[in-house]
């Protein structure tokens, strides 16, 4: 935050507020824009934009109202945040090397958020080839809850990927 001459505190970047809003929306997908704005500490307009981006990222159709033209349905595919950068698909050995490189980066390892992210990216955690064995060994009475938790984590990871993609795109476009 920075303090303006008018005495109002302004965020240094709007991206941080949008990220907080996207995290809140992942946990509360039906939240109103006002709830999102209060929870993330952002303006109502920014909250509406974050909600629109979150819905577009999930592939939900968006409704846009044009003056004198009525609502127009769209997928949000033309939104700048949906432009995909080159994707990197490391295999098991490359994954461990990638995380080791990230762990060596002082900008990650010397911040609490960075350390938390590095713990989350730990390559010794379960990998996709482990999922089938895990699914078959889960007691059936636990399966619905674990499935819902897995969906929640997948959505959270998708929001992180979208936020990072947005940041990459805005940097490349000079915004």
XYZ file of C-alpha atoms in Angstrom:
175
model
C 0.000 0.000 0.000
C 1.006 3.591 -0.531
C -0.564 6.611 1.071
C -1.815 9.190 -1.416
C -1.828 12.939 -0.868
C -5.552 12.653 -0.241
C -4.837 10.410 2.770
C -6.264 7.306 1.092
C -4.231 4.072 1.051
C -3.775 2.708 -2.475
C -2.422 -0.727 -3.432
C 0.901 -0.778 -5.251
C -0.508 -3.192 -7.815
C -4.063 -4.205 -8.597
C -2.883 -7.733 -9.360
C -2.465 -8.539 -5.660
C -6.059 -7.579 -4.930
C -7.308 -9.559 -7.910
C -5.324 -12.577 -6.703
C -6.911 -12.316 -3.245
C -10.313 -12.027 -4.916
C -9.676 -15.120 -7.058
C -8.649 -17.120 -3.995
C -11.796 -15.966 -2.179
C -13.926 -16.835 -5.212
C -12.418 -20.323 -5.331
C -13.712 -20.920 -1.828
C -16.973 -18.967 -2.309
C -17.971 -19.290 -6.000
C -21.452 -17.835 -5.447
C -20.256 -14.774 -3.507
C -21.598 -11.405 -4.581
C -19.210 -8.796 -5.925
C -19.692 -6.793 -2.727
C -18.676 -9.781 -0.583
C -15.608 -10.345 -2.744
C -14.655 -6.647 -2.566
C -14.904 -6.611 1.235
C -13.039 -9.900 1.685
C -10.201 -9.010 -0.700
C -9.983 -5.323 0.212
C -10.558 -4.142 -3.349
C -12.998 -1.905 -5.171
C -16.367 -3.172 -6.301
C -15.338 -2.733 -9.943
C -12.187 -4.793 -9.421
C -14.234 -7.468 -7.619
C -16.674 -7.646 -10.555
C -13.741 -7.977 -12.942
C -12.166 -10.733 -10.817
C -15.469 -12.611 -10.681
C -15.816 -12.296 -14.454
C -12.262 -13.628 -14.931
C -12.838 -16.511 -12.539
C -15.999 -17.527 -14.374
C -14.262 -17.223 -17.738
C -11.395 -19.380 -16.464
C -13.902 -22.057 -15.490
C -15.470 -21.853 -18.950
C -18.777 -20.426 -17.775
C -20.540 -18.269 -20.353
C -20.468 -14.563 -19.611
C -23.225 -12.072 -20.307
C -22.176 -8.701 -21.607
C -24.698 -5.895 -21.962
C -24.077 -3.442 -24.761
C -26.001 -0.194 -24.819
C -29.003 -0.513 -27.155
C -27.907 -3.995 -28.189
C -29.070 -6.244 -25.352
C -27.109 -9.064 -23.736
C -24.450 -10.887 -25.710
C -23.270 -14.349 -24.664
C -19.604 -15.162 -24.843
C -17.086 -17.569 -23.385
C -14.517 -15.032 -22.291
C -11.988 -16.648 -24.622
C -10.901 -13.283 -25.985
C -10.030 -11.990 -22.543
C -6.331 -11.131 -22.180
C -6.003 -13.436 -19.174
C -6.981 -16.367 -21.358
C -4.021 -15.947 -23.723
C -1.854 -18.953 -22.965
C 1.908 -18.631 -22.716
C 4.105 -21.510 -23.887
C 3.424 -24.469 -21.613
C 6.112 -26.465 -19.895
C 5.404 -30.137 -19.162
C 8.305 -31.504 -17.115
C 8.504 -35.260 -16.617
C 9.356 -36.769 -13.209
C 13.126 -36.104 -13.273
C 12.676 -32.670 -14.855
C 10.017 -31.849 -12.277
C 12.412 -32.513 -9.405
C 15.099 -30.427 -11.145
C 12.634 -27.578 -11.755
C 11.645 -27.498 -8.081
C 15.336 -27.630 -7.021
C 15.981 -24.585 -9.231
C 13.035 -22.762 -7.686
C 14.278 -23.655 -4.181
C 17.619 -22.056 -5.025
C 15.921 -18.771 -5.949
C 16.286 -16.346 -3.010
C 13.167 -14.413 -4.030
C 11.140 -17.545 -3.236
C 13.015 -19.194 -0.387
C 13.414 -16.004 1.662
C 9.721 -15.099 1.730
C 6.981 -16.870 3.674
C 4.720 -17.067 0.617
C 7.603 -18.400 -1.478
C 8.443 -21.089 1.073
C 4.785 -22.120 1.258
C 4.648 -22.371 -2.534
C 7.849 -24.437 -2.616
C 6.400 -26.840 -0.020
C 3.254 -27.161 -2.137
C 5.313 -27.891 -5.256
C 7.272 -30.661 -3.489
C 7.909 -33.356 -6.129
C 7.841 -36.104 -3.490
C 4.100 -35.482 -3.043
C 1.661 -37.665 -4.957
C 2.089 -37.695 -8.731
C -0.511 -38.429 -11.435
C 0.666 -42.044 -11.760
C -0.260 -42.512 -8.066
C -3.884 -41.381 -8.453
C -5.375 -44.671 -9.687
C -3.864 -46.650 -6.806
C -5.047 -44.025 -4.327
C -8.556 -43.949 -5.780
C -8.900 -47.723 -5.587
C -7.709 -47.819 -1.965
C -9.933 -45.012 -0.626
C -12.885 -46.330 1.394
C -16.039 -45.752 -0.662
C -17.703 -43.770 2.140
C -14.814 -41.249 1.938
C -14.774 -41.044 -1.878
C -17.356 -38.237 -2.343
C -15.617 -35.922 0.130
C -12.138 -36.651 -1.252
C -13.425 -36.133 -4.798
C -14.856 -32.747 -3.801
C -11.608 -31.764 -2.071
C -9.639 -32.797 -5.170
C -11.933 -30.622 -7.344
C -11.410 -27.700 -4.959
C -7.632 -28.088 -5.117
C -7.745 -28.371 -8.903
C -9.763 -25.142 -9.123
C -7.339 -23.410 -6.764
C -4.376 -24.513 -8.855
C -6.179 -23.333 -11.995
C -6.710 -19.907 -10.400
C -3.002 -19.733 -9.567
C -2.112 -20.675 -13.147
C -4.537 -18.052 -14.509
C -3.157 -15.362 -12.196
C 0.390 -16.162 -13.259
C -0.631 -16.187 -16.923
C -2.316 -12.809 -16.490
C 0.831 -11.450 -14.901
C 2.994 -12.816 -17.736
C 0.651 -11.373 -20.368
C 0.471 -7.942 -18.730
C 4.263 -7.800 -18.496
C 4.664 -8.814 -22.140
C 2.133 -6.204 -23.254
C 3.867 -3.526 -21.170
C 0.853 -2.840 -18.911
